[in-house]
Structure formats: structure tokens, C-alpha cells
Coordinates of C-alpha atoms and ligand atoms in Angstrom, one line a residue:
M1 CA 11.1 19.9 29.7
L2 CA 14.8 19.1 29.1
W3 CA 15.7 19.4 25.3
T4 CA 17.6 16.0 25.7
H5 CA 14.4 14.3 26.9
T6 CA 12.2 15.3 24.1
F7 CA 12.8 14.7 20.4
I8 CA 13.5 17.8 18.3
P9 CA 15.3 16.7 15.0
T10 CA 16.1 20.1 13.5
L11 CA 17.6 20.2 9.9
K12 CA 20.2 22.4 8.6
E13 CA 19.2 21.8 5.0
T14 CA 15.9 22.3 3.5
P15 CA 14.3 19.0 2.3
A16 CA 13.6 18.9 -1.4
E17 CA 10.1 17.9 -1.0
A18 CA 9.1 21.4 0.4
E19 CA 8.1 24.3 -1.7
I20 CA 6.7 26.9 0.6
A21 CA 8.3 28.6 3.8
S22 CA 5.9 27.1 6.3
H23 CA 6.3 23.5 4.9
K24 CA 10.1 23.9 5.0
L25 CA 10.0 25.2 8.5
L26 CA 7.6 22.4 9.7
L27 CA 10.2 20.0 8.7
R28 CA 13.5 21.9 9.6
A29 CA 12.2 22.8 13.0
G30 CA 11.4 19.1 13.8
L31 CA 7.5 19.5 14.0
I32 CA 6.4 16.9 11.4
R33 CA 7.7 14.2 9.1
K34 CA 6.3 12.9 5.8
L35 CA 5.2 9.3 5.7
T36 CA 4.1 9.7 2.1
G37 CA 2.6 12.3 0.0
G38 CA -0.3 14.0 1.9
L39 CA 0.3 12.0 5.1
Y40 CA 2.4 13.3 8.0
T41 CA 3.5 12.3 11.5
F42 CA 3.5 15.0 14.1
L43 CA 6.6 15.0 16.2
P44 CA 6.5 16.1 19.9
L45 CA 6.9 19.8 19.1
G46 CA 4.3 19.6 16.4
V47 CA 1.8 17.9 18.6
R48 CA 2.3 20.6 21.2
A49 CA 1.5 23.4 18.7
L50 CA -1.5 21.5 17.3
R51 CA -2.9 20.9 20.8
K52 CA -2.6 24.7 21.5
V53 CA -4.6 25.5 18.4
E54 CA -7.1 22.8 19.3
K55 CA -7.5 24.3 22.9
I56 CA -8.2 27.8 21.6
V57 CA -10.7 26.2 19.2
R58 CA -12.4 24.2 21.9
E59 CA -12.5 27.1 24.3
E60 CA -14.1 29.4 21.7
M61 CA -16.7 26.7 20.5
N62 CA -17.7 25.9 24.1
R63 CA -18.0 29.7 24.8
A64 CA -20.3 30.1 21.8
G65 CA -22.6 27.4 23.2
A66 CA -21.6 24.5 20.9
L67 CA -21.5 21.1 22.4
E68 CA -18.5 18.7 21.8
V69 CA -19.2 15.3 20.5
L70 CA -17.1 12.8 18.6
M71 CA -18.4 10.9 15.5
P72 CA -17.0 7.9 13.7
A73 CA -14.5 8.6 10.9
L74 CA -15.7 5.4 9.2
Q75 CA -19.1 5.9 7.6
P76 CA -21.8 3.8 5.8
P77 CA -22.3 4.9 2.3
E78 CA -26.1 4.6 2.6
I79 CA -26.4 8.0 4.3
W80 CA -24.4 9.6 1.5
E81 CA -26.6 7.9 -0.9
K82 CA -29.6 9.5 0.8
S83 CA -28.0 13.1 0.8
G84 CA -26.9 12.7 -2.8
R85 CA -23.3 13.2 -2.2
L86 CA -22.1 9.6 -2.9
V87 CA -22.4 11.1 -6.6
T88 CA -21.7 14.6 -6.2
A89 CA -18.7 14.3 -3.7
S90 CA -17.4 11.0 -5.2
D91 CA -14.1 12.6 -6.3
V92 CA -12.9 13.1 -2.8
L93 CA -14.3 10.0 -1.0
F94 CA -11.9 7.3 0.0
K95 CA -13.8 4.0 -0.2
L96 CA -12.9 0.7 1.4
R97 CA -14.5 -2.8 1.7
D98 CA -14.8 -5.0 4.9
R99 CA -14.5 -8.8 5.0
A100 CA -18.0 -9.3 3.8
K101 CA -17.1 -7.0 0.8
K102 CA -19.5 -4.3 1.9
E103 CA -18.5 -0.8 1.0
W104 CA -17.5 2.0 3.6
L105 CA -16.1 5.3 3.3
L106 CA -13.7 7.4 5.3
G107 CA -15.5 10.8 6.2
P108 CA -14.3 13.9 4.4
T109 CA -16.9 15.8 6.4
H110 CA -19.8 14.8 8.6
E111 CA -23.2 16.5 7.6
E112 CA -24.7 13.0 6.9
V113 CA -23.7 11.6 10.3
I114 CA -24.8 14.4 12.4
T115 CA -28.0 14.9 10.6
T116 CA -28.8 11.1 11.2
L117 CA -28.0 11.6 14.9
V118 CA -30.3 14.6 15.2
A119 CA -33.1 12.9 13.1
G120 CA -33.0 10.2 15.9
E121 CA -32.7 12.4 18.9
I122 CA -34.7 15.7 18.2
N123 CA -38.4 15.9 17.6
S124 CA -39.5 19.1 19.2
Y125 CA -38.9 22.8 18.8
R126 CA -38.1 22.7 22.6
Q127 CA -35.0 20.8 21.9
L128 CA -33.6 23.5 19.5
P129 CA -31.4 25.3 18.8
R130 CA -28.5 22.9 19.0
N131 CA -24.9 23.1 17.9
F132 CA -22.7 20.1 18.0
Y133 CA -18.9 20.2 17.1
Q134 CA -16.1 17.8 17.0
I135 CA -12.3 17.9 16.5
Q136 CA -11.6 15.0 14.3
T137 CA -9.5 13.4 11.5
K138 CA -10.9 13.7 8.0
F139 CA -10.0 12.0 4.9
R140 CA -10.0 13.5 1.3
D141 CA -8.7 12.0 -1.9
E142 CA -7.3 15.3 -3.1
I143 CA -6.2 15.5 -6.6
R144 CA -3.0 17.3 -5.7
P145 CA -1.9 17.0 -2.0
R146 CA 0.7 19.6 -1.4
F147 CA 2.4 22.0 0.7
G148 CA 2.6 19.8 3.7
L149 CA -0.5 20.1 6.1
M150 CA -2.0 22.7 3.9
R151 CA -3.5 20.1 1.6
A152 CA -3.2 16.7 3.0
K153 CA -5.1 13.4 2.4
E154 CA -5.7 13.2 6.1
F155 CA -6.0 16.2 8.3
I156 CA -7.7 17.4 11.5
M157 CA -10.7 19.5 11.3
K158 CA -13.0 21.2 13.7
D159 CA -16.5 20.7 12.3
A160 CA -19.7 22.1 13.9
Y161 CA -23.3 21.7 12.8
S162 CA -26.2 24.0 14.0
F163 CA -29.8 23.0 14.0
D164 CA -32.5 25.8 14.3
A165 CA -36.4 25.9 14.1
T166 CA -36.5 28.8 11.8
D167 CA -34.3 30.6 9.2
E168 CA -34.0 33.7 11.4
L169 CA -32.7 31.6 14.3
A170 CA -30.3 29.9 12.0
Q171 CA -28.9 33.3 11.2
V172 CA -28.2 33.9 14.8
S173 CA -26.4 30.5 14.9
Y174 CA -24.3 31.5 12.0
Q175 CA -23.4 34.9 13.4
K176 CA -22.3 33.2 16.7
M177 CA -20.0 31.0 14.7
Y178 CA -18.8 33.8 12.6
D179 CA -17.9 35.7 15.8
A180 CA -16.3 32.7 17.4
Y181 CA -14.2 32.2 14.3
T182 CA -13.0 35.7 14.4
R183 CA -11.9 35.4 18.0
I184 CA -10.2 31.9 17.3
F185 CA -8.0 33.2 14.4
A186 CA -7.1 36.4 16.3
R187 CA -6.1 34.3 19.4
C188 CA -4.0 32.1 17.1
G189 CA -2.2 35.3 16.1
L190 CA -3.6 35.2 12.5
K191 CA -4.8 38.0 10.4
A192 CA -7.8 36.2 8.8
L193 CA -10.2 38.0 6.7
P194 CA -13.8 36.9 6.4
V195 CA -14.8 36.8 2.7
E196 CA -18.1 35.9 0.8
A197 CA -17.7 32.5 -0.6
D198 CA -19.1 30.0 -3.2
T199 CA -21.2 27.3 -1.7
G200 CA -20.0 24.6 -4.1
V201 CA -21.4 21.0 -3.8
M202 CA -22.3 21.8 -0.2
G203 CA -25.6 23.0 -1.6
G204 CA -25.7 25.9 0.9
K205 CA -27.3 29.3 0.5
F206 CA -24.9 31.6 2.0
S207 CA -21.2 31.3 3.3
H208 CA -18.1 33.0 4.4
E209 CA -14.6 31.8 4.2
F210 CA -11.9 33.0 6.6
M211 CA -8.8 33.8 4.5
V212 CA -5.1 34.4 5.7
P213 CA -3.4 36.6 3.2
A214 CA -0.3 34.9 1.8
E215 CA 1.3 34.7 -1.6
T216 CA 1.5 31.0 -1.4
G217 CA -2.3 30.7 -0.8
E218 CA -4.3 28.7 -3.3
N219 CA -7.4 31.1 -3.3
E220 CA -7.7 34.6 -4.7
V221 CA -9.7 37.1 -2.7
V222 CA -11.2 40.1 -4.2
Y223 CA -11.5 43.1 -1.8
C224 CA -12.4 46.8 -1.8
D225 CA -10.6 49.3 0.6
G226 CA -13.5 51.6 0.2
C227 CA -16.4 49.6 1.6
R228 CA -14.6 46.5 2.8
Y229 CA -16.4 44.3 0.4
A230 CA -14.4 41.0 0.2
A231 CA -15.3 37.8 -1.7
N232 CA -13.5 34.8 -3.1
L233 CA -12.6 35.3 -6.8
E234 CA -14.9 32.2 -7.3
K235 CA -17.9 34.3 -6.2
A236 CA -16.7 37.9 -6.5
V237 CA -18.7 40.4 -8.7
S238 CA -17.9 43.9 -9.9
A239 CA -19.7 46.8 -11.4
G240 CA -18.5 45.4 -14.7
P241 CA -15.5 45.4 -17.0
A242 CA -13.4 48.6 -17.2
V243 CA -14.3 49.0 -21.0
A244 CA -17.9 49.0 -21.6
T245 CA -19.7 46.5 -24.1
S246 CA -20.9 48.2 -27.3
T247 CA -24.7 48.6 -27.3
A248 CA -25.1 51.0 -30.1
P249 CA -28.1 50.2 -32.3
A250 CA -27.6 47.1 -34.4
T251 CA -27.9 48.7 -37.9
A252 CA -25.3 46.7 -39.8
E253 CA -26.0 43.3 -41.2
L254 CA -24.5 40.1 -39.9
E255 CA -21.5 39.4 -42.2
K256 CA -19.3 36.3 -42.6
F257 CA -15.8 37.0 -43.5
P258 CA -12.6 34.9 -44.0
T259 CA -10.0 34.6 -41.3
P260 CA -7.6 32.0 -42.4
G261 CA -5.6 30.6 -39.5
V262 CA -7.0 32.8 -36.8
V263 CA -7.8 30.7 -33.8
T264 CA -7.1 33.1 -30.9
I265 CA -8.7 36.2 -29.5
D266 CA -5.2 37.9 -29.7
A267 CA -4.8 37.0 -33.5
L268 CA -8.2 38.5 -34.3
A269 CA -7.2 41.7 -32.3
A270 CA -4.0 42.0 -34.3
A271 CA -3.6 43.4 -38.0
P272 CA -5.2 43.0 -40.3
Y273 CA -8.4 42.4 -38.4
L274 CA -8.0 44.7 -35.5
V275 CA -11.0 43.5 -33.6
P276 CA -10.4 44.6 -29.9
A277 CA -10.9 41.6 -27.5
E278 CA -13.9 43.5 -25.9
R279 CA -15.7 43.4 -29.3
Q280 CA -15.3 39.7 -29.6
I281 CA -17.4 36.9 -28.2
K282 CA -15.4 33.9 -26.9
T283 CA -17.4 30.6 -27.3
L284 CA -16.4 27.7 -25.0
V285 CA -18.0 24.1 -25.1
Y286 CA -18.4 22.3 -21.9
L287 CA -19.7 18.9 -20.8
A288 CA -22.0 19.2 -17.8
D289 CA -23.3 15.9 -16.6
S290 CA -22.2 14.5 -20.1
K291 CA -24.3 17.0 -22.0
L292 CA -22.7 19.6 -24.3
V293 CA -23.5 23.2 -23.5
L294 CA -22.1 26.4 -25.1
I295 CA -20.7 29.3 -22.9
L296 CA -20.3 32.8 -24.3
L297 CA -18.0 35.4 -22.7
R298 CA -16.6 38.6 -23.9
G299 CA -13.3 38.1 -25.6
D300 CA -11.2 39.8 -22.8
D301 CA -12.9 37.9 -20.0
Q302 CA -12.1 34.5 -18.3
L303 CA -14.5 31.8 -17.5
N304 CA -15.0 31.4 -13.7
E305 CA -15.5 27.6 -13.4
A306 CA -17.1 28.0 -9.8
K307 CA -19.7 30.2 -11.1
L308 CA -20.4 27.9 -14.1
V309 CA -20.7 25.0 -11.6
A310 CA -23.1 27.0 -9.4
T311 CA -25.3 28.0 -12.4
L312 CA -25.4 24.5 -14.0
G313 CA -26.1 23.0 -10.4
T314 CA -23.7 20.1 -11.1
P315 CA -19.9 19.6 -10.1
H316 CA -19.4 17.3 -13.0
V317 CA -18.3 19.8 -15.5
R318 CA -15.4 19.7 -17.9
P319 CA -14.3 21.4 -21.1
A320 CA -15.3 19.3 -24.2
S321 CA -12.6 17.7 -26.3
A322 CA -11.9 19.0 -29.8
E323 CA -13.5 15.7 -31.1
E324 CA -16.6 16.2 -29.0
I325 CA -16.8 19.9 -30.2
F326 CA -16.3 18.9 -33.9
G327 CA -19.1 16.3 -33.6
A328 CA -21.5 18.9 -32.4
L329 CA -20.6 22.0 -34.3
S330 CA -18.4 20.8 -37.3
A331 CA -15.8 23.3 -36.4
H332 CA -12.6 23.4 -34.3
P333 CA -11.8 25.6 -31.3
G334 CA -10.9 29.1 -32.5
S335 CA -13.8 29.1 -35.1
L336 CA -16.6 28.5 -32.8
G337 CA -19.8 30.6 -32.3
A338 CA -23.4 30.5 -31.3
V339 CA -24.9 32.2 -34.4
G340 CA -27.6 30.0 -35.7
V341 CA -27.1 27.4 -33.0
T342 CA -30.4 26.1 -31.8
T343 CA -29.5 22.5 -30.9
L344 CA -27.4 23.1 -27.7
P345 CA -28.2 25.1 -24.6
V346 CA -26.4 28.5 -24.9
Y347 CA -25.3 30.2 -21.5
A348 CA -24.1 33.7 -22.0
D349 CA -22.5 36.0 -19.6
T350 CA -24.6 39.1 -18.5
V351 CA -21.8 41.4 -19.8
L352 CA -23.1 40.4 -23.4
T353 CA -26.7 41.5 -22.8
N354 CA -27.6 43.8 -25.5
A355 CA -24.2 43.5 -27.1
T356 CA -23.9 44.8 -30.6
E357 CA -21.0 45.2 -33.2
M358 CA -19.4 42.0 -31.8
T359 CA -17.3 39.3 -33.8
T360 CA -17.4 35.7 -33.2
G361 CA -16.6 32.3 -34.8
A362 CA -18.7 31.1 -37.6
N363 CA -18.6 27.4 -36.8
E364 CA -16.6 27.0 -40.0
D365 CA -12.8 26.8 -39.8
G366 CA -11.2 30.0 -41.1
F367 CA -14.3 32.2 -40.9
H368 CA -15.9 34.6 -38.4
F369 CA -19.0 36.8 -38.2
R370 CA -18.8 40.5 -37.7
N371 CA -21.7 42.8 -36.7
V372 CA -23.2 40.3 -34.4
S373 CA -26.0 41.5 -32.2
A374 CA -26.6 39.3 -29.2
A375 CA -30.5 40.0 -29.1
R376 CA -30.7 39.7 -32.9
D377 CA -28.4 36.8 -33.9
L378 CA -28.0 34.6 -30.9
K379 CA -30.4 32.3 -29.2
V380 CA -29.3 32.5 -25.7
T381 CA -31.0 30.1 -23.4
H382 CA -29.5 31.2 -20.0
W383 CA -28.0 34.5 -18.9
A384 CA -25.7 34.5 -15.8
D385 CA -22.6 35.8 -14.4
F386 CA -19.7 33.6 -15.6
R387 CA -16.8 35.9 -15.8
S388 CA -14.0 36.4 -13.2
V389 CA -13.6 39.9 -11.7
K390 CA -10.3 41.6 -12.7
V391 CA -8.0 43.9 -10.6
G392 CA -9.0 47.6 -10.9
E393 CA -12.7 47.0 -11.8
A394 CA -15.2 49.2 -9.9
C395 CA -16.6 47.8 -6.7
A396 CA -20.4 47.0 -7.2
K397 CA -21.1 48.5 -3.8
C398 CA -19.1 51.7 -3.8
G399 CA -17.4 52.2 -7.0
Q400 CA -13.8 52.1 -5.7
P401 CA -11.2 50.0 -7.8
L402 CA -11.1 46.4 -6.5
K403 CA -7.9 44.6 -5.5
I404 CA -7.0 40.9 -5.6
Q405 CA -4.9 39.1 -3.0
R406 CA -3.8 35.5 -2.7
A407 CA -4.9 33.8 0.6
I408 CA -5.1 30.5 2.5
E409 CA -8.7 29.3 3.5
V410 CA -8.5 28.3 7.1
G411 CA -12.3 28.4 8.0
H412 CA -15.5 28.2 6.4
V413 CA -19.0 28.8 7.6
F414 CA -22.2 27.8 5.7
K415 CA -25.9 28.5 6.0
L416 CA -27.1 25.1 4.7
G417 CA -30.8 25.6 4.9
T418 CA -32.8 22.3 5.0
K419 CA -31.2 20.3 2.2
Y420 CA -29.7 17.8 4.7
S421 CA -32.5 17.8 7.2
E422 CA -35.0 16.9 4.5
K423 CA -33.0 14.3 2.8
L424 CA -32.0 12.7 6.1
S425 CA -35.3 13.2 7.9
A426 CA -34.2 15.6 10.6
Y427 CA -37.8 16.9 11.2
F428 CA -39.3 18.3 14.4
L429 CA -42.6 19.4 15.6
D430 CA -43.0 23.2 15.6
E431 CA -45.1 25.3 18.2
N432 CA -48.2 24.5 16.2
G433 CA -47.5 20.7 16.1
K434 CA -46.6 20.9 12.4
Q435 CA -43.5 18.9 11.1
Q436 CA -40.6 21.0 10.0
P437 CA -37.2 20.2 8.8
A438 CA -34.5 21.7 11.0
V439 CA -32.6 24.7 9.4
M440 CA -28.9 23.8 9.4
G441 CA -25.6 25.4 9.3
C442 CA -22.2 24.0 9.1
Y443 CA -18.8 25.4 10.2
G444 CA -15.4 24.0 9.5
I445 CA -11.8 24.9 10.6
G446 CA -8.8 23.1 9.2
V447 CA -6.9 22.8 12.5
T448 CA -3.7 21.4 11.0
R449 CA -3.9 23.8 8.1
T450 CA -4.3 26.8 10.6
M451 CA -1.2 25.7 12.6
Q452 CA 0.8 25.9 9.2
A453 CA -0.9 29.1 8.3
V454 CA 0.5 30.7 11.5
I455 CA 4.0 29.8 10.3
E456 CA 3.3 31.0 6.8
Q457 CA 2.2 34.2 8.1
S458 CA 4.9 34.7 10.9
H459 CA 8.5 33.7 10.1
D460 CA 11.7 35.1 8.9
K461 CA 14.9 33.8 7.3
D462 CA 16.0 32.3 10.6
G463 CA 12.9 30.3 11.4
V464 CA 9.4 30.4 12.8
I465 CA 8.2 33.3 14.9
W466 CA 5.5 31.7 17.1
P467 CA 2.9 33.8 18.8
I468 CA 2.9 32.9 22.5
S469 CA -0.7 31.4 22.2
V470 CA 0.4 28.5 20.0
A471 CA 4.1 28.2 20.5
P472 CA 5.2 24.6 21.3
Y473 CA 7.1 26.1 24.3
T474 CA 6.9 29.6 25.3
V475 CA 10.3 29.9 27.0
C476 CA 13.7 28.4 26.0
L477 CA 16.3 28.6 28.7
T478 CA 19.7 28.4 26.9
P479 CA 22.7 27.7 29.4
L480 CA 26.0 28.4 27.5
S481 CA 27.7 25.8 29.6
V482 CA 26.1 22.6 30.8
T483 CA 28.6 21.5 33.4
P484 CA 26.7 19.8 36.2
G485 CA 26.8 21.6 39.4
G486 CA 28.3 24.7 37.7
P487 CA 26.7 28.2 38.4
V488 CA 25.3 28.4 35.0
M489 CA 23.5 25.1 34.9
A490 CA 22.4 25.6 38.5
L491 CA 20.7 28.9 37.7
A492 CA 19.1 27.4 34.5
E493 CA 17.6 24.5 36.5
K494 CA 16.4 26.8 39.2
L495 CA 14.6 29.2 36.5
H496 CA 13.3 26.1 34.9
A497 CA 11.7 24.8 38.1
E498 CA 10.2 28.3 38.9
L499 CA 8.7 28.8 35.5
E500 CA 7.3 25.4 35.3
A501 CA 5.8 25.9 38.9
A502 CA 4.2 29.2 37.5
G503 CA 2.6 27.1 34.7
V504 CA 4.9 28.4 31.9
D505 CA 5.7 26.1 29.1
V506 CA 9.4 26.0 29.3
I507 CA 12.2 24.0 27.8
L508 CA 15.8 23.9 29.0
D509 CA 18.3 23.4 26.2
D510 CA 20.7 21.1 28.3
R511 CA 22.5 19.9 25.2
D512 CA 26.3 20.0 25.3
E513 CA 26.5 22.0 22.1
R514 CA 28.3 25.2 21.1
P515 CA 26.2 28.4 21.9
G516 CA 25.9 29.2 18.2
V517 CA 24.2 25.8 17.5
K518 CA 21.8 26.2 20.3
F519 CA 20.8 29.9 19.4
K520 CA 20.3 28.8 15.8
D521 CA 18.0 26.0 16.8
S522 CA 16.1 28.3 19.2
E523 CA 15.5 30.8 16.5
L524 CA 14.6 27.9 13.9
V525 CA 12.0 26.5 16.2
G526 CA 10.9 30.0 17.0
F527 CA 10.3 30.0 20.7
P528 CA 8.8 33.3 21.6
I529 CA 11.1 34.1 24.6
R530 CA 14.7 33.0 25.1
V531 CA 16.7 33.4 28.2
G532 CA 20.5 32.9 27.6
I533 CA 22.6 32.3 30.8
G534 CA 26.3 32.6 30.4
E535 CA 29.3 32.8 32.8
K536 CA 30.2 36.4 31.7
S537 CA 26.9 38.1 32.3
L538 CA 26.2 35.9 35.4
A539 CA 29.4 37.5 36.9
K540 CA 27.4 40.7 36.5
G541 CA 24.4 39.2 38.1
E542 CA 22.6 39.3 34.7
V543 CA 20.9 36.9 32.1
E544 CA 20.1 37.8 28.6
L545 CA 16.5 38.1 27.5
K546 CA 15.6 37.9 23.8
T547 CA 12.1 37.8 22.3
R548 CA 12.0 36.2 19.0
G549 CA 12.7 38.7 16.3
G550 CA 13.6 41.4 19.2
Q551 CA 16.8 42.6 20.6
L552 CA 18.9 41.0 23.4
V553 CA 18.3 42.8 26.7
P554 CA 20.5 42.1 29.9
V555 CA 18.1 41.5 32.9
P556 CA 19.2 41.1 36.6
V557 CA 18.9 37.6 37.7
G558 CA 16.3 38.4 40.4
E559 CA 14.0 40.1 38.0
I560 CA 14.0 37.5 35.1
V561 CA 10.9 35.5 36.3
A562 CA 8.9 38.7 36.6
R563 CA 10.0 40.0 33.3
V564 CA 9.1 36.7 31.5
M565 CA 5.8 36.5 33.3
G566 CA 5.1 40.1 32.3
L567 CA 5.8 39.4 28.6
I568 CA 3.4 36.3 28.8
A569 CA 0.7 38.4 30.4
A570 CA 1.0 41.2 27.9
A571 CA 0.4 38.7 25.0
Q572 CA -2.9 37.4 26.4
Ligands
ATP1 P1 -10.3 23.7 -0.1 O1 -11.1 24.8 -1.0 O2 -9.0 24.3 0.4 O3 -10.0 22.3 -0.8 P2 -12.7 23.2 1.2 O4 -13.5 24.3 0.8 O5 -13.0 21.9 0.4 O6 -11.2 23.4 1.2 P3 -14.2 22.7 3.7 O7 -14.9 21.6 3.2 O8 -14.6 24.1 3.7 O9 -12.7 22.9 2.8 O10 -13.3 22.3 5.0 C1 -13.2 23.1 6.1 C2 -11.7 23.5 6.3 O11 -10.9 22.3 6.3 C3 -11.2 24.4 5.2 O12 -11.5 25.7 5.5 C4 -9.7 24.1 5.3 O13 -9.0 24.8 6.4 C5 -9.6 22.6 5.9 N1 -9.2 21.7 4.8 C6 -9.9 21.3 3.7 N2 -9.4 20.5 2.9 C7 -8.1 20.2 3.5 C8 -7.0 19.5 3.2 N3 -7.0 18.6 2.1 N4 -6.0 19.5 4.1 C9 -5.9 20.2 5.1 N5 -7.0 21.1 5.4 C10 -8.1 21.1 4.7
MG2 MG1 -14.3 25.5 2.1

């Protein structure tokens, strides 16, 4: 390809719209352009990198035995009604109407469609197992589209769905996808860590996310260097808080005491009260499916909303307003507590089990209770883990201190069980002629997000550092003079033809630009291999080979093609 024949609108300045390095570089290197928030056009270089990621995904899916299909992006809401997700996933659904005013939706994912297909096509255990996948555009009404392709309204996903006769076989299918994902991300040049994940509104049983460590990631991963435990913070557990909860015998009587103006944990921890945060009970009021619930945590802990959603079994959860709280408890936030509360469900964190000598709000502005014993003074209706793990807490498996790292979720594998097959009637006859729901798994990779994650993980101040596997072009030939028929251009054209013939993705920078401009652009776009051809070195029978991020090396003209081919082979 000739540079002047393609379209690479590189930018010197960073567009104001971009906050993170990979988003800036996607724009500056001329890979994408914004149409409007969350919607992007892929330019020729962007399409090339995207197709390479897709190719890797496709090869590994095929290798793992999954079968490629292509489902409609436009979906009838009836199947979402059946699965129950018309309500539970309503926040992300893009809905539209046709000329007859009938409602449709644009698929954010395809469990409903594939399960409907399987319900109609598969009726015997002999037709199982099956795994179908597609690479297709998804639509999600994200609250906050941002960071370019990372969180878009429209993006490309690879989604796969497995159907098995039994739970054990479903585990085998799950493992195959897990292994395929490990290979896919490695081939894309990404360090991606599989972590235990929350199953959210998918209603699954078991799941892993593949996380690319990056400071700009929207997720937090808790991990242990000792035993390699790793989990999304939304799901992570530890052996417990660093300072244990008091469980001394509850001898002292419950006592109300005045705390004028005290509405925070910190204020109660300060003079004159001096109640350490770990001796306080924090009382939160939430609305779950429009019903009020109390949530009790230790004063030094933070509520983990994902765990709350998982325990309550509904995604429609929000903090109650001050008015809603006052209506139910006759007190304002800062003075709330569960002592004597019997009219509302009380959900308490397990760290408070058997807690004694605690202090909590008295449901009376300006007053708290001290000497609270959880067993004696609180009517807890549900105990569960609601707290977020903190850095340094002991690993529940091996006791080593846990660490926390920000990360980008690029893929997600779920064991779904029979939720969708039951709701959408994907039944089959087992060996005994008995009807059974197929056991499902679902597996997603954000293809466009993965492409950007490669850049986020691999760049420097000059531009992208593409791994050869997903680079838009592997080799950039940079003649320093483009005089037609001159020796420099003649050699450039010869090498271009030879490399193309050898199947190498090569671009010849035939622009009549200063060498500095060409070199800068080639670093910015990040071609893995650059071959500089100038009159001076050519006079010595040499060209200049430079790998992106490496040193400039003179190479005899006659050896350059073999050297380039060697570098490409070594990267495979
Ligand atoms: P997130 O938590 O980031 O919103 P998710 O858990 O909702 O993602 P899944 O339903 O698991 O996403 O989708 C599978 C994959 O699709 C994700 O692992 C991610 O790589 C990608 N993905 C999800 N939402 C978006 C988006 N808005 N833009 C780009 N890629 C996305
Ligand atoms: Mg996910």
C-alpha cells in the first residue's frame, strides 16, 4: 500500500475530547473519528487493526469448536419479556418503533435470540454440545459513554453461547472458552488476567472476567501474589478487616447519649467522643424495587453495591433520599440506627456477627446509642457480605496481604445454568427420554475495546507500539527522497513489491515530506518495523532498520527482506 493512496489523517495536537492515552492515540494516529459521544467511524488504519483482532478471535473460536453464526441486531421485545430482562436490563436497552408503532430493540447482547434459535432446532441430547458465536455490533444506552471505544453506545462484540446436556459438560465448554480467551489475549499481545467476577443481572452462577491492568481502567481487581487469587472488587472477599470486631461479652447496658451536630463517622471518632470507626455501626437506607431496607456496615467499611444487588436479587437499587428516610425513621442521615427497628428489613454485614461494644445512631437527631450488641439489640433479618475488601487485608485462601489494581475488562465468561433455556423453552430429550433444559454458558469479548486496550497497554510518548499481530501494517518503508526513478525510490518500490509478494502487510511512505515528518508519523502510528532508505546509507549499500521502540540498525540491502521476515517469524 502507498501512503498517498490510503487515508491516514494524523494529528499533531491532542483533541480536547480525549482523556486517556489510548483514546488520544486512536485519534492522533488517524484510526478513528468521533461522530458524536459514544459513536465512532473507523478509518482505514482502524479497520485494519480491528480486522486483525477479529481474525485472532475467529481463529481461536473455530479452534475451540465454536460455530460462527450471525444474528439480527434488531430484536423483538417479546423474547426479552420472556427472559425477564425487558425490566431488569431496561436501563441499557435502545428501543425504537416501526411504522406500525410496534416496539423493537437493538441488541445489547444475544442470549434471548440464540436460545430461541436453539429451542427451535435442538431437541435431543445427540445434538449437544453446541457452541455458537458471532462477531457483531451491539448497542447499549450507557449512562456515561467515554474513553473512545472503551465505553461506546455502539461497539463490536464477539459473543458465544454454549449448550450442554449436563452441568459437568457445561463446565467442559466453559473451560474451553476460558482457555481460548487466554490464547486470544496473548496473541493480541495483551497481558490479561482472569479474575472471579460478579454475575450481575445476567443471572449466572459462576463467571470470570479477563482484565487488562491499566491505571485508566474502570474496574478494580483484588489479587494475591501468594496463591494467585484474583477477583473483581465487586465480588472479592478477604479473611476480614485488619482490625477485628469487638466480641467481648455484652455486659454493659445499652445507653443513649447526646451527640449534638455529629453526623459522620469521623466526627464520632474525634474528641470528645473518641469512638474508633471500627466500633461504630454505619446505617444506610436503600430502596430496592421501591421498598426501603436498612443496611448495616462497620463504620470503617464501604458498601459494595454489586454485592448488595446480588444479595437483594434486583438491579433496581438506589440510596433513599433524606425525605424518604425521615418518613420511615424520623431521623436524618448521620443519626440513623437499627436499634428497635422492626418494621423494615435489616441487612447486616457478616463482619458485625456477634459484634459488641458498638456505637450507632439512635434514630433521633443529635443522639447515638453506645454498648450496642448485635445479637442482643438488633433485629437483623439477613446477614451477608456487603463490604468492599481493602488493600492489605489477609487473603481468605492463603493469608498473604491482598493488593488492588485498576484494570480494563476485555472479556467475560459466564456459566449461566438453565435460566434462559427454561424461560425460552430450550429443552431437549436426554438419554432416558426425559425433557431437560439445556445448560448454558455465555462468553463475550469486546473486540473494539480490546483493540483500544492494546494501545492503552502498549504506547510511549511518541505513539502506539503495536504488536505485530494486530498492527495495521507490519512494515513501513520510509524513503527519504521520493524522486521518481531515483535510486532511493527504486529500492523502496522493489522492497515493497518483494514484501507484498511474501504476504507482509507493508506500507510505503511515498509522501513528499521532510524525513522528520515521516519518522514522527511512523512512530505515532506505531508500525512495528520501519525500514529507512536514504541516499547516504544507500551509497554504503545499506538501509536502516528500526523496530518500534528499538535502536536504528544498518543492514545490507541484500539482507533486509530476510531480516524483516525473521523479525515477523520470531513474533509468531
Ligand atoms: P462493563 O462492566 O464494562 O459495562 P459488561 O460487563 O456490561 O461491561 P459484558 O456484558 O460482559 O459487558 O460484555 C462483554 C464484553 O463487551 C465486555 O467484557 C467488554 O469488553 C465489552 N463491552 C461491554 N460494554 C461495552 C461498551 N459500552 N463499549 C465497548 N465495549 C463494551
Ligand atoms: Mg462483563
